[in-house]
Amino acid sequence: MQHKADPCYHQPSEACLLDGQLPLPAAIIRQSALHNNIHWMQTFAERAGVKLAPHGKTSMTPEIFKRQLVAGAWGLTVATPYQATIAAQAGASKIILANQLVGQGNMAIIANLLKQGVTVYCCIDDATNVQQLSAFFSQQDCQLPCLIELGTLAGRCGLRHGDACLSLASEIQQSAGLLLAGLEFYEGIAKDEAGVRQWVAEAAALCLQLQQHFIAPRTALLTGAGSVWYDIVAEVLKSLPTQHGMEVVLRPGCYISHDHQLYAKAQQQVMARSALAQQLGGDLQPALEVAAFVQSLPEPGLAVLGLGKRDIAHDAGMPQVLALYRDGKRLPFDPANGQTERIMDQHCFWPYPADLQLQVGDVVLLGGSHPCLTFDKWRSIWLVDDAYRPLLAMETRF
Amino acid sequence: MQHKADPCYHQPSEACLLDGQLPLPAAIIRQSALHNNIHWMQTFAERAGVKLAPHGKTSMTPEIFKRQLVAGAWGLTVATPYQATIAAQAGASKIILANQLVGQGNMAIIANLLKQGVTVYCCIDDATNVQQLSAFFSQQDCQLPCLIELGTLAGRCGLRHGDACLSLASEIQQSAGLLLAGLEFYEGIAKDEAGVRQWVAEAAALCLQLQQHFIAPRTALLTGAGSVWYDIVAEVLKSLPTQHGMEVVLRPGCYISHDHQLYAKAQQQVMARSALAQQLGGDLQPALEVAAFVQSLPEPGLAVLGLGKRDIAHDAGMPQVLALYRDGKRLPFDPANGQTERIMDQHCFWPYPADLQLQVGDVVLLGGSHPCLTFDKWRSIWLVDDAYRPLLAMETRF
């Protein structure tokens, strides 16, 4: 398979992503930052006394999945049945499908994984879906582990009230082919810390009810937490006297690459409020960048860069120029002047400072906001050392 | 290679994308609409007396490239050197890289294609780039055909003045390894029809000067036109007494799938103003849709659909529900009620009319705006008949 950063274009081993010898644009992950982030979050979860199932939807990169599992992750989280197949191929034996499982075509994928011995937990928030799943899985040689999804008014999926959850639990318990396994929630839509704390406490109380009435003597799975509020979720769940018979699993995803804007700000909040995060030492580091050429300098102070919406996220802030290189050598540059202003499919407009003597062919390194939507633009991503020398072309599986 | 719409999941041949038996979400192209669009635009170009080099960046789908070439396209247009390799593999012997060629890694890709006998035209708008290209291609066993890019103030790439174009032409003519071949422009940034007419007329006059002073007795290539103003570009270039020694090539891209919003409106304008378009009979048809399940019905009147920013464009208008199906049967539904309101990475929020008795598991067909950014979300796209039965999983090569 060829792709935008195909290793078949790899020049001799002294090549560097910053010297213009390799085709650009290219997505780049610094191995040192990647490993820092994997181990930082794994250590956080272990010290918090919870399990970690990193959300794989962010990177969909098997090489990264393997490193997360080797570092001690309990399992992986995914958003779709197709993503579950990739997580299983990368070695995950426990997978949380943090979404409803809908449609026979999708159910068949999950049934195949269950029959291979992979435990896949799916979310349910609807009685009709219970009937559909039971009709399908009662005809299979496997049982589907189900998590009831608790949502919130004006939120995304999930039942809005605890009573509805208990009622649905009763239906699941009576449905062939289904096995009630616990409760799932996503607090990322909450407005503030107080809202998150209240929601998580309610979820924990509800999960305890589910465990006592429907799941005991088995252990119930209780899972929540994206990359913004994971410290609060861990703290609340740890402090409640509800862990008996419950396994708590956090599933942040974006921490893996971190970013330069949206999640950078969120993590600053984590570091400001979480004693545990402060005690760990170090912090998450932005690991994902896109390298591109200065493609055109059509007017004074305007650079058109050779990357666009097809190469980097643009939904949560415009890409930012982090550093400049010419012939592999770094040029003096203040990243405060790196804000780009417009982006098209294959071009990005950067109003650069007049005192920079830019040339067509200079290489710019850009950071983005919201890594999920940068990862999914690439079929392979260069893993590099700190000198930006390629170590490996990591295939993505979106 | 597995992917979201992998044919390995293909159920028996009576399967249909609308009956829930295949994994969703899935991108779908109706073959009848695809062929209509290919032949409509090819016929338009032929009747207008110009050549057609469809912009391949829109679909990056070799199966579609082949059909465009078989239908009579002069060549293909691309946005990056990597895309040029895919166009060449699909059989294009003439390729317009409608962008500057920057960086040795990228130049090496184009040199390889030239040495294979593929003619690749590249754009130039910068004297430093002329030197860089000459330094590289003078060491190769090939000459690079160059198009000077004419831009406009506050536009994208391209020189802002005719004098600068003539000056750069002189430099190219004196540079080893480079061959001046003509002029390229992109009128898509112009504000209105009058602006386009004036710009195209200036480009034509300039290209005539280039031809007479630098290119004759060879023929000059003059190329412009996206999918919004192609009729005006063709009309202006046809009406000017400048075609002697010039080959005019249009390069629209989005016509291939058309869409349900942005380009639908643009084509309504074409049909209103172009006598030639009216005379052809028929019109472009929206060919690209995404099928998804109703995944959750968490509140009265709110459906969460199983697709998101990773499945469909959202930068030029929100996706619209076109039709509804249950067990493969179409449900009564007025598409005027199909506007979705919010989109996340893997979810889309649709406030549906209260009188629709939606169920989780119902299949929705959605149309989008700006097809380039829907195509690039998929590694394969189902080609279907008018009953939405799969004919072929078409691989994309982004």
mmCIF file of N, CA and C in Angstrom, chain A residues 184-294:
data_model
loop_
_atom_site.group_PDB
_atom_site.id
_atom_site.type_symbol
_atom_site.label_atom_id
_atom_site.label_comp_id
_atom_site.label_asym_id
_atom_site.label_seq_id
_atom_site.Cartn_x
_atom_site.Cartn_y
_atom_site.Cartn_z
ATOM 1 N N GLU A 184 -21.775 2.513 31.813
ATOM 2 C CA GLU A 184 -20.843 3.373 31.068
ATOM 3 C C GLU A 184 -21.394 4.789 31.048
ATOM 4 N N PHE A 185 -20.493 5.775 31.170
ATOM 5 C CA PHE A 185 -20.917 7.175 31.009
ATOM 6 C C PHE A 185 -19.786 7.949 30.342
ATOM 7 N N TYR A 186 -20.137 9.127 29.804
ATOM 8 C CA TYR A 186 -19.138 10.006 29.203
ATOM 9 C C TYR A 186 -19.400 11.404 29.742
ATOM 10 N N GLU A 187 -18.518 11.837 30.594
ATOM 11 C CA GLU A 187 -18.723 13.105 31.298
ATOM 12 C C GLU A 187 -18.196 14.301 30.505
ATOM 13 N N GLY A 188 -17.648 14.037 29.306
ATOM 14 C CA GLY A 188 -16.990 15.103 28.538
ATOM 15 C C GLY A 188 -17.923 16.227 28.139
ATOM 16 N N ILE A 189 -19.230 15.972 28.197
ATOM 17 C CA ILE A 189 -20.193 16.992 27.790
ATOM 18 C C ILE A 189 -20.565 17.898 28.973
ATOM 19 N N ALA A 190 -20.196 17.508 30.191
ATOM 20 C CA ALA A 190 -20.529 18.327 31.375
ATOM 21 C C ALA A 190 -19.865 19.697 31.277
ATOM 22 N N LYS A 191 -20.515 20.683 31.913
ATOM 23 C CA LYS A 191 -20.047 22.070 31.741
ATOM 24 C C LYS A 191 -18.891 22.438 32.664
ATOM 25 N N ASP A 192 -18.873 21.862 33.862
ATOM 26 C CA ASP A 192 -17.845 22.291 34.815
ATOM 27 C C ASP A 192 -17.527 21.156 35.786
ATOM 28 N N GLU A 193 -16.551 21.423 36.654
ATOM 29 C CA GLU A 193 -16.094 20.392 37.579
ATOM 30 C C GLU A 193 -17.208 19.927 38.514
ATOM 31 N N ALA A 194 -18.014 20.868 39.000
ATOM 32 C CA ALA A 194 -19.094 20.483 39.915
ATOM 33 C C ALA A 194 -20.063 19.542 39.196
ATOM 34 N N GLY A 195 -20.361 19.865 37.952
ATOM 35 C CA GLY A 195 -21.251 18.999 37.180
ATOM 36 C C GLY A 195 -20.670 17.615 36.994
ATOM 37 N N VAL A 196 -19.377 17.560 36.737
ATOM 38 C CA VAL A 196 -18.730 16.257 36.564
ATOM 39 C C VAL A 196 -18.787 15.465 37.868
ATOM 40 N N ARG A 197 -18.461 16.117 38.966
ATOM 41 C CA ARG A 197 -18.454 15.421 40.262
ATOM 42 C C ARG A 197 -19.839 14.844 40.575
ATOM 43 N N GLN A 198 -20.861 15.651 40.339
ATOM 44 C CA GLN A 198 -22.207 15.191 40.666
ATOM 45 C C GLN A 198 -22.601 14.012 39.774
ATOM 46 N N TRP A 199 -22.293 14.163 38.489
ATOM 47 C CA TRP A 199 -22.664 13.114 37.547
ATOM 48 C C TRP A 199 -21.969 11.795 37.884
ATOM 49 N N VAL A 200 -20.685 11.894 38.136
ATOM 50 C CA VAL A 200 -19.918 10.678 38.397
ATOM 51 C C VAL A 200 -20.406 10.006 39.684
ATOM 52 N N ALA A 201 -20.727 10.828 40.691
ATOM 53 C CA ALA A 201 -21.230 10.248 41.944
ATOM 54 C C ALA A 201 -22.558 9.527 41.709
ATOM 55 N N GLU A 202 -23.417 10.129 40.887
ATOM 56 C CA GLU A 202 -24.697 9.479 40.569
ATOM 57 C C GLU A 202 -24.468 8.183 39.803
ATOM 58 N N ALA A 203 -23.529 8.240 38.876
ATOM 59 C CA ALA A 203 -23.225 7.038 38.085
ATOM 60 C C ALA A 203 -22.722 5.917 38.994
ATOM 61 N N ALA A 204 -21.869 6.280 39.942
ATOM 62 C CA ALA A 204 -21.319 5.257 40.844
ATOM 63 C C ALA A 204 -22.421 4.646 41.701
ATOM 64 N N ALA A 205 -23.307 5.497 42.223
ATOM 65 C CA ALA A 205 -24.407 4.986 43.048
ATOM 66 C C ALA A 205 -25.304 4.067 42.229
ATOM 67 N N LEU A 206 -25.556 4.462 41.001
ATOM 68 C CA LEU A 206 -26.404 3.659 40.126
ATOM 69 C C LEU A 206 -25.746 2.324 39.800
ATOM 70 N N CYS A 207 -24.443 2.367 39.543
ATOM 71 C CA CYS A 207 -23.732 1.127 39.208
ATOM 72 C C CYS A 207 -23.756 0.171 40.398
ATOM 73 N N LEU A 208 -23.682 0.735 41.604
ATOM 74 C CA LEU A 208 -23.754 -0.118 42.797
ATOM 75 C C LEU A 208 -25.114 -0.816 42.869
ATOM 76 N N GLN A 209 -26.171 -0.074 42.557
ATOM 77 C CA GLN A 209 -27.507 -0.687 42.523
ATOM 78 C C GLN A 209 -27.573 -1.810 41.492
ATOM 79 N N LEU A 210 -27.032 -1.502 40.304
ATOM 80 C CA LEU A 210 -27.031 -2.528 39.245
ATOM 81 C C LEU A 210 -26.284 -3.767 39.725
ATOM 82 N N GLN A 211 -25.144 -3.533 40.350
ATOM 83 C CA GLN A 211 -24.327 -4.661 40.788
ATOM 84 C C GLN A 211 -25.102 -5.507 41.799
ATOM 85 N N GLN A 212 -25.703 -4.834 42.764
ATOM 86 C CA GLN A 212 -26.378 -5.566 43.846
ATOM 87 C C GLN A 212 -27.616 -6.313 43.352
ATOM 88 N N HIS A 213 -28.357 -5.671 42.446
ATOM 89 C CA HIS A 213 -29.632 -6.256 42.035
ATOM 90 C C HIS A 213 -29.535 -7.184 40.834
ATOM 91 N N PHE A 214 -28.568 -6.942 39.960
ATOM 92 C CA PHE A 214 -28.575 -7.673 38.694
ATOM 93 C C PHE A 214 -27.278 -8.418 38.377
ATOM 94 N N ILE A 215 -26.176 -7.991 38.975
ATOM 95 C CA ILE A 215 -24.880 -8.500 38.506
ATOM 96 C C ILE A 215 -24.206 -9.417 39.538
ATOM 97 N N ALA A 216 -24.334 -9.094 40.832
ATOM 98 C CA ALA A 216 -23.679 -9.896 41.876
ATOM 99 C C ALA A 216 -24.034 -11.380 41.694
ATOM 100 N N PRO A 217 -23.137 -12.314 41.969
ATOM 101 C CA PRO A 217 -21.833 -12.101 42.604
ATOM 102 C C PRO A 217 -20.730 -11.669 41.632
ATOM 103 N N ARG A 218 -21.081 -11.457 40.374
ATOM 104 C CA ARG A 218 -20.038 -10.998 39.448
ATOM 105 C C ARG A 218 -19.648 -9.554 39.790
ATOM 106 N N THR A 219 -18.478 -9.153 39.322
ATOM 107 C CA THR A 219 -18.019 -7.773 39.473
ATOM 108 C C THR A 219 -18.638 -6.922 38.369
ATOM 109 N N ALA A 220 -19.045 -5.724 38.699
ATOM 110 C CA ALA A 220 -19.586 -4.803 37.689
ATOM 111 C C ALA A 220 -18.473 -3.914 37.140
ATOM 112 N N LEU A 221 -18.568 -3.610 35.849
ATOM 113 C CA LEU A 221 -17.629 -2.675 35.235
ATOM 114 C C LEU A 221 -18.248 -1.280 35.269
ATOM 115 N N LEU A 222 -17.500 -0.314 35.744
ATOM 116 C CA LEU A 222 -17.962 1.082 35.764
ATOM 117 C C LEU A 222 -16.920 1.892 35.000
ATOM 118 N N THR A 223 -17.327 2.506 33.892
ATOM 119 C CA THR A 223 -16.327 3.155 33.037
ATOM 120 C C THR A 223 -16.781 4.521 32.560
ATOM 121 N N GLY A 224 -15.860 5.464 32.620
ATOM 122 C CA GLY A 224 -16.072 6.827 32.139
ATOM 123 C C GLY A 224 -14.736 7.476 31.873
ATOM 124 N N ALA A 225 -14.770 8.803 31.606
ATOM 125 C CA ALA A 225 -13.561 9.630 31.526
ATOM 126 C C ALA A 225 -12.914 9.702 30.153
ATOM 127 N N GLY A 226 -13.012 10.894 29.589
ATOM 128 C CA GLY A 226 -12.202 11.254 28.430
ATOM 129 C C GLY A 226 -10.910 11.884 28.913
ATOM 130 N N SER A 227 -10.283 12.682 28.041
ATOM 131 C CA SER A 227 -8.964 13.247 28.386
ATOM 132 C C SER A 227 -9.045 14.578 29.108
ATOM 133 N N VAL A 228 -10.259 15.079 29.412
ATOM 134 C CA VAL A 228 -10.396 16.398 30.024
ATOM 135 C C VAL A 228 -10.619 16.316 31.531
ATOM 136 N N TRP A 229 -11.448 15.357 31.967
ATOM 137 C CA TRP A 229 -11.864 15.284 33.371
ATOM 138 C C TRP A 229 -11.407 13.991 34.040
ATOM 139 N N TYR A 230 -10.442 13.292 33.490
ATOM 140 C CA TYR A 230 -10.117 11.967 34.005
ATOM 141 C C TYR A 230 -9.677 11.993 35.470
ATOM 142 N N ASP A 231 -9.028 13.077 35.874
ATOM 143 C CA ASP A 231 -8.567 13.142 37.266
ATOM 144 C C ASP A 231 -9.747 13.235 38.234
ATOM 145 N N ILE A 232 -10.748 14.012 37.840
ATOM 146 C CA ILE A 232 -11.930 14.166 38.699
ATOM 147 C C ILE A 232 -12.693 12.842 38.764
ATOM 148 N N VAL A 233 -12.852 12.192 37.625
ATOM 149 C CA VAL A 233 -13.556 10.908 37.602
ATOM 150 C C VAL A 233 -12.846 9.914 38.521
ATOM 151 N N ALA A 234 -11.536 9.839 38.398
ATOM 152 C CA ALA A 234 -10.781 8.900 39.234
ATOM 153 C C ALA A 234 -10.926 9.244 40.704
ATOM 154 N N GLU A 235 -10.848 10.525 41.014
ATOM 155 C CA GLU A 235 -10.897 10.964 42.415
ATOM 156 C C GLU A 235 -12.255 10.656 43.044
ATOM 157 N N VAL A 236 -13.328 10.964 42.304
ATOM 158 C CA VAL A 236 -14.674 10.724 42.838
ATOM 159 C C VAL A 236 -14.899 9.232 43.047
ATOM 160 N N LEU A 237 -14.520 8.445 42.058
ATOM 161 C CA LEU A 237 -14.790 7.005 42.161
ATOM 162 C C LEU A 237 -13.950 6.360 43.254
ATOM 163 N N LYS A 238 -12.763 6.887 43.456
ATOM 164 C CA LYS A 238 -11.891 6.357 44.493
ATOM 165 C C LYS A 238 -12.415 6.704 45.890
ATOM 166 N N SER A 239 -13.033 7.872 46.006
ATOM 167 C CA SER A 239 -13.435 8.353 47.329
ATOM 168 C C SER A 239 -14.767 7.770 47.790
ATOM 169 N N LEU A 240 -15.532 7.203 46.891
ATOM 170 C CA LEU A 240 -16.838 6.662 47.275
ATOM 171 C C LEU A 240 -16.688 5.241 47.802
ATOM 172 N N PRO A 241 -17.525 4.882 48.779
ATOM 173 C CA PRO A 241 -17.438 3.526 49.338
ATOM 174 C C PRO A 241 -18.187 2.542 48.448
ATOM 175 N N THR A 242 -17.949 2.624 47.149
ATOM 176 C CA THR A 242 -18.757 1.837 46.213
ATOM 177 C C THR A 242 -17.921 0.882 45.390
ATOM 178 N N GLN A 243 -16.659 0.756 45.719
ATOM 179 C CA GLN A 243 -15.834 -0.045 44.827
ATOM 180 C C GLN A 243 -15.999 -1.552 45.026
ATOM 181 N N HIS A 244 -16.710 -1.922 46.097
ATOM 182 C CA HIS A 244 -16.900 -3.357 46.322
ATOM 183 C C HIS A 244 -17.658 -3.953 45.151
ATOM 184 N N GLY A 245 -17.115 -4.939 44.556
ATOM 185 C CA GLY A 245 -17.793 -5.590 43.441
ATOM 186 C C GLY A 245 -17.797 -4.768 42.173
ATOM 187 N N MET A 246 -16.966 -3.705 42.107
ATOM 188 C CA MET A 246 -16.930 -2.890 40.898
ATOM 189 C C MET A 246 -15.491 -2.704 40.420
ATOM 190 N N GLU A 247 -15.314 -2.794 39.148
ATOM 191 C CA GLU A 247 -14.015 -2.510 38.539
ATOM 192 C C GLU A 247 -14.152 -1.190 37.789
ATOM 193 N N VAL A 248 -13.302 -0.231 38.130
ATOM 194 C CA VAL A 248 -13.387 1.097 37.520
ATOM 195 C C VAL A 248 -12.365 1.211 36.393
ATOM 196 N N VAL A 249 -12.832 1.598 35.220
ATOM 197 C CA VAL A 249 -11.955 1.714 34.055
ATOM 198 C C VAL A 249 -12.076 3.109 33.456
ATOM 199 N N LEU A 250 -10.961 3.798 33.365
ATOM 200 C CA LEU A 250 -10.926 5.102 32.675
ATOM 201 C C LEU A 250 -10.529 4.884 31.216
ATOM 202 N N ARG A 251 -11.011 5.776 30.358
ATOM 203 C CA ARG A 251 -10.714 5.566 28.935
ATOM 204 C C ARG A 251 -10.373 6.866 28.200
ATOM 205 N N PRO A 252 -9.403 7.617 28.681
ATOM 206 C CA PRO A 252 -8.961 8.793 27.920
ATOM 207 C C PRO A 252 -8.280 8.362 26.629
ATOM 208 N N GLY A 253 -8.349 9.200 25.610
ATOM 209 C CA GLY A 253 -7.733 8.854 24.322
ATOM 210 C C GLY A 253 -6.703 9.871 23.873
ATOM 211 N N CYS A 254 -7.049 11.159 23.969
ATOM 212 C CA CYS A 254 -6.217 12.193 23.350
ATOM 213 C C CYS A 254 -4.890 12.408 24.070
ATOM 214 N N TYR A 255 -4.778 11.892 25.306
ATOM 215 C CA TYR A 255 -3.509 12.040 26.030
ATOM 216 C C TYR A 255 -2.354 11.423 25.240
ATOM 217 N N ILE A 256 -2.680 10.459 24.351
ATOM 218 C CA ILE A 256 -1.614 9.681 23.705
ATOM 219 C C ILE A 256 -0.669 10.579 22.905
ATOM 220 N N SER A 257 -1.241 11.540 22.194
ATOM 221 C CA SER A 257 -0.399 12.486 21.452
ATOM 222 C C SER A 257 -0.421 13.849 22.116
ATOM 223 N N HIS A 258 -1.456 14.034 23.009
ATOM 224 C CA HIS A 258 -1.667 15.361 23.559
ATOM 225 C C HIS A 258 -1.836 16.329 22.378
ATOM 226 N N ASP A 259 -1.842 17.626 22.603
ATOM 227 C CA ASP A 259 -1.842 18.553 21.463
ATOM 228 C C ASP A 259 -1.290 19.898 21.908
ATOM 229 N N HIS A 260 -1.409 20.888 21.034
ATOM 230 C CA HIS A 260 -0.817 22.194 21.318
ATOM 231 C C HIS A 260 -1.866 23.234 21.717
ATOM 232 N N GLN A 261 -3.142 22.846 21.766
ATOM 233 C CA GLN A 261 -4.152 23.861 22.074
ATOM 234 C C GLN A 261 -5.247 23.308 22.998
ATOM 235 N N LEU A 262 -6.241 22.624 22.415
ATOM 236 C CA LEU A 262 -7.416 22.188 23.174
ATOM 237 C C LEU A 262 -7.034 21.340 24.385
ATOM 238 N N TYR A 263 -6.277 20.291 24.163
ATOM 239 C CA TYR A 263 -5.949 19.388 25.259
ATOM 240 C C TYR A 263 -4.771 19.902 26.086
ATOM 241 N N ALA A 264 -3.958 20.754 25.497
ATOM 242 C CA ALA A 264 -2.916 21.405 26.292
ATOM 243 C C ALA A 264 -3.559 22.224 27.406
ATOM 244 N N LYS A 265 -4.630 22.963 27.034
ATOM 245 C CA LYS A 265 -5.317 23.781 28.048
ATOM 246 C C LYS A 265 -6.009 22.899 29.080
ATOM 247 N N ALA A 266 -6.653 21.838 28.614
ATOM 248 C CA ALA A 266 -7.355 20.947 29.549
ATOM 249 C C ALA A 266 -6.374 20.341 30.549
ATOM 250 N N GLN A 267 -5.198 19.944 30.069
ATOM 251 C CA GLN A 267 -4.222 19.323 30.960
ATOM 252 C C GLN A 267 -3.624 20.339 31.942
ATOM 253 N N GLN A 268 -3.530 21.599 31.518
ATOM 254 C CA GLN A 268 -3.100 22.631 32.478
ATOM 255 C C GLN A 268 -4.059 22.671 33.666
ATOM 256 N N GLN A 269 -5.347 22.513 33.388
ATOM 257 C CA GLN A 269 -6.340 22.491 34.466
ATOM 258 C C GLN A 269 -6.139 21.257 35.354
ATOM 259 N N VAL A 270 -5.881 20.107 34.701
ATOM 260 C CA VAL A 270 -5.638 18.897 35.481
ATOM 261 C C VAL A 270 -4.453 19.121 36.418
ATOM 262 N N MET A 271 -3.372 19.644 35.876
ATOM 263 C CA MET A 271 -2.163 19.820 36.684
ATOM 264 C C MET A 271 -2.388 20.832 37.803
ATOM 265 N N ALA A 272 -3.271 21.791 37.570
ATOM 266 C CA ALA A 272 -3.538 22.810 38.591
ATOM 267 C C ALA A 272 -4.375 22.242 39.738
ATOM 268 N N ARG A 273 -5.253 21.269 39.451
ATOM 269 C CA ARG A 273 -6.211 20.845 40.488
ATOM 270 C C ARG A 273 -5.924 19.473 41.083
ATOM 271 N N SER A 274 -5.095 18.654 40.407
ATOM 272 C CA SER A 274 -4.936 17.270 40.856
ATOM 273 C C SER A 274 -3.619 17.072 41.605
ATOM 274 N N ALA A 275 -3.742 16.781 42.910
ATOM 275 C CA ALA A 275 -2.538 16.519 43.699
ATOM 276 C C ALA A 275 -1.810 15.293 43.169
ATOM 277 N N LEU A 276 -2.579 14.286 42.756
ATOM 278 C CA LEU A 276 -1.949 13.072 42.242
ATOM 279 C C LEU A 276 -1.145 13.370 40.975
ATOM 280 N N ALA A 277 -1.733 14.132 40.063
ATOM 281 C CA ALA A 277 -1.016 14.472 38.826
ATOM 282 C C ALA A 277 0.269 15.226 39.144
ATOM 283 N N GLN A 278 0.190 16.129 40.130
ATOM 284 C CA GLN A 278 1.385 16.898 40.501
ATOM 285 C C GLN A 278 2.466 15.993 41.090
ATOM 286 N N GLN A 279 2.020 14.991 41.841
ATOM 287 C CA GLN A 279 2.994 14.111 42.512
ATOM 288 C C GLN A 279 3.730 13.192 41.537
ATOM 289 N N LEU A 280 3.125 12.971 40.367
ATOM 290 C CA LEU A 280 3.744 12.011 39.431
ATOM 291 C C LEU A 280 5.083 12.495 38.913
ATOM 292 N N GLY A 281 5.238 13.822 38.837
ATOM 293 C CA GLY A 281 6.424 14.370 38.172
ATOM 294 C C GLY A 281 6.210 14.356 36.681
ATOM 295 N N GLY A 282 6.767 15.350 36.003
ATOM 296 C CA GLY A 282 6.585 15.440 34.550
ATOM 297 C C GLY A 282 5.162 15.792 34.188
ATOM 298 N N ASP A 283 4.866 15.667 32.913
ATOM 299 C CA ASP A 283 3.538 16.031 32.416
ATOM 300 C C ASP A 283 3.383 15.424 31.018
ATOM 301 N N LEU A 284 2.174 15.460 30.502
ATOM 302 C CA LEU A 284 1.979 15.068 29.099
ATOM 303 C C LEU A 284 2.735 16.040 28.196
ATOM 304 N N GLN A 285 3.173 15.547 27.061
ATOM 305 C CA GLN A 285 3.900 16.390 26.094
ATOM 306 C C GLN A 285 3.248 16.275 24.722
ATOM 307 N N PRO A 286 3.154 17.376 23.988
ATOM 308 C CA PRO A 286 2.605 17.275 22.626
ATOM 309 C C PRO A 286 3.536 16.440 21.750
ATOM 310 N N ALA A 287 3.006 15.381 21.155
ATOM 311 C CA ALA A 287 3.847 14.424 20.421
ATOM 312 C C ALA A 287 3.599 14.441 18.919
ATOM 313 N N LEU A 288 2.484 15.009 18.495
ATOM 314 C CA LEU A 288 2.059 14.918 17.091
ATOM 315 C C LEU A 288 2.230 16.263 16.395
ATOM 316 N N GLU A 289 2.958 16.257 15.289
ATOM 317 C CA GLU A 289 3.176 17.476 14.512
ATOM 318 C C GLU A 289 3.029 17.152 13.031
ATOM 319 N N VAL A 290 2.836 18.182 12.240
ATOM 320 C CA VAL A 290 2.815 18.002 10.783
ATOM 321 C C VAL A 290 3.901 18.899 10.198
ATOM 322 N N ALA A 291 4.737 18.316 9.359
ATOM 323 C CA ALA A 291 5.775 19.083 8.674
ATOM 324 C C ALA A 291 5.301 19.397 7.262
ATOM 325 N N ALA A 292 5.555 20.623 6.820
ATOM 326 C CA ALA A 292 5.117 21.035 5.479
ATOM 327 C C ALA A 292 6.108 22.039 4.926
ATOM 328 N N PHE A 293 6.070 22.207 3.615
ATOM 329 C CA PHE A 293 6.923 23.208 2.975
ATOM 330 C C PHE A 293 6.223 24.567 2.907
ATOM 331 N N VAL A 294 7.015 25.639 2.987
ATOM 332 C CA VAL A 294 6.535 26.935 2.520
ATOM 333 C C VAL A 294 6.421 26.808 1.008
#
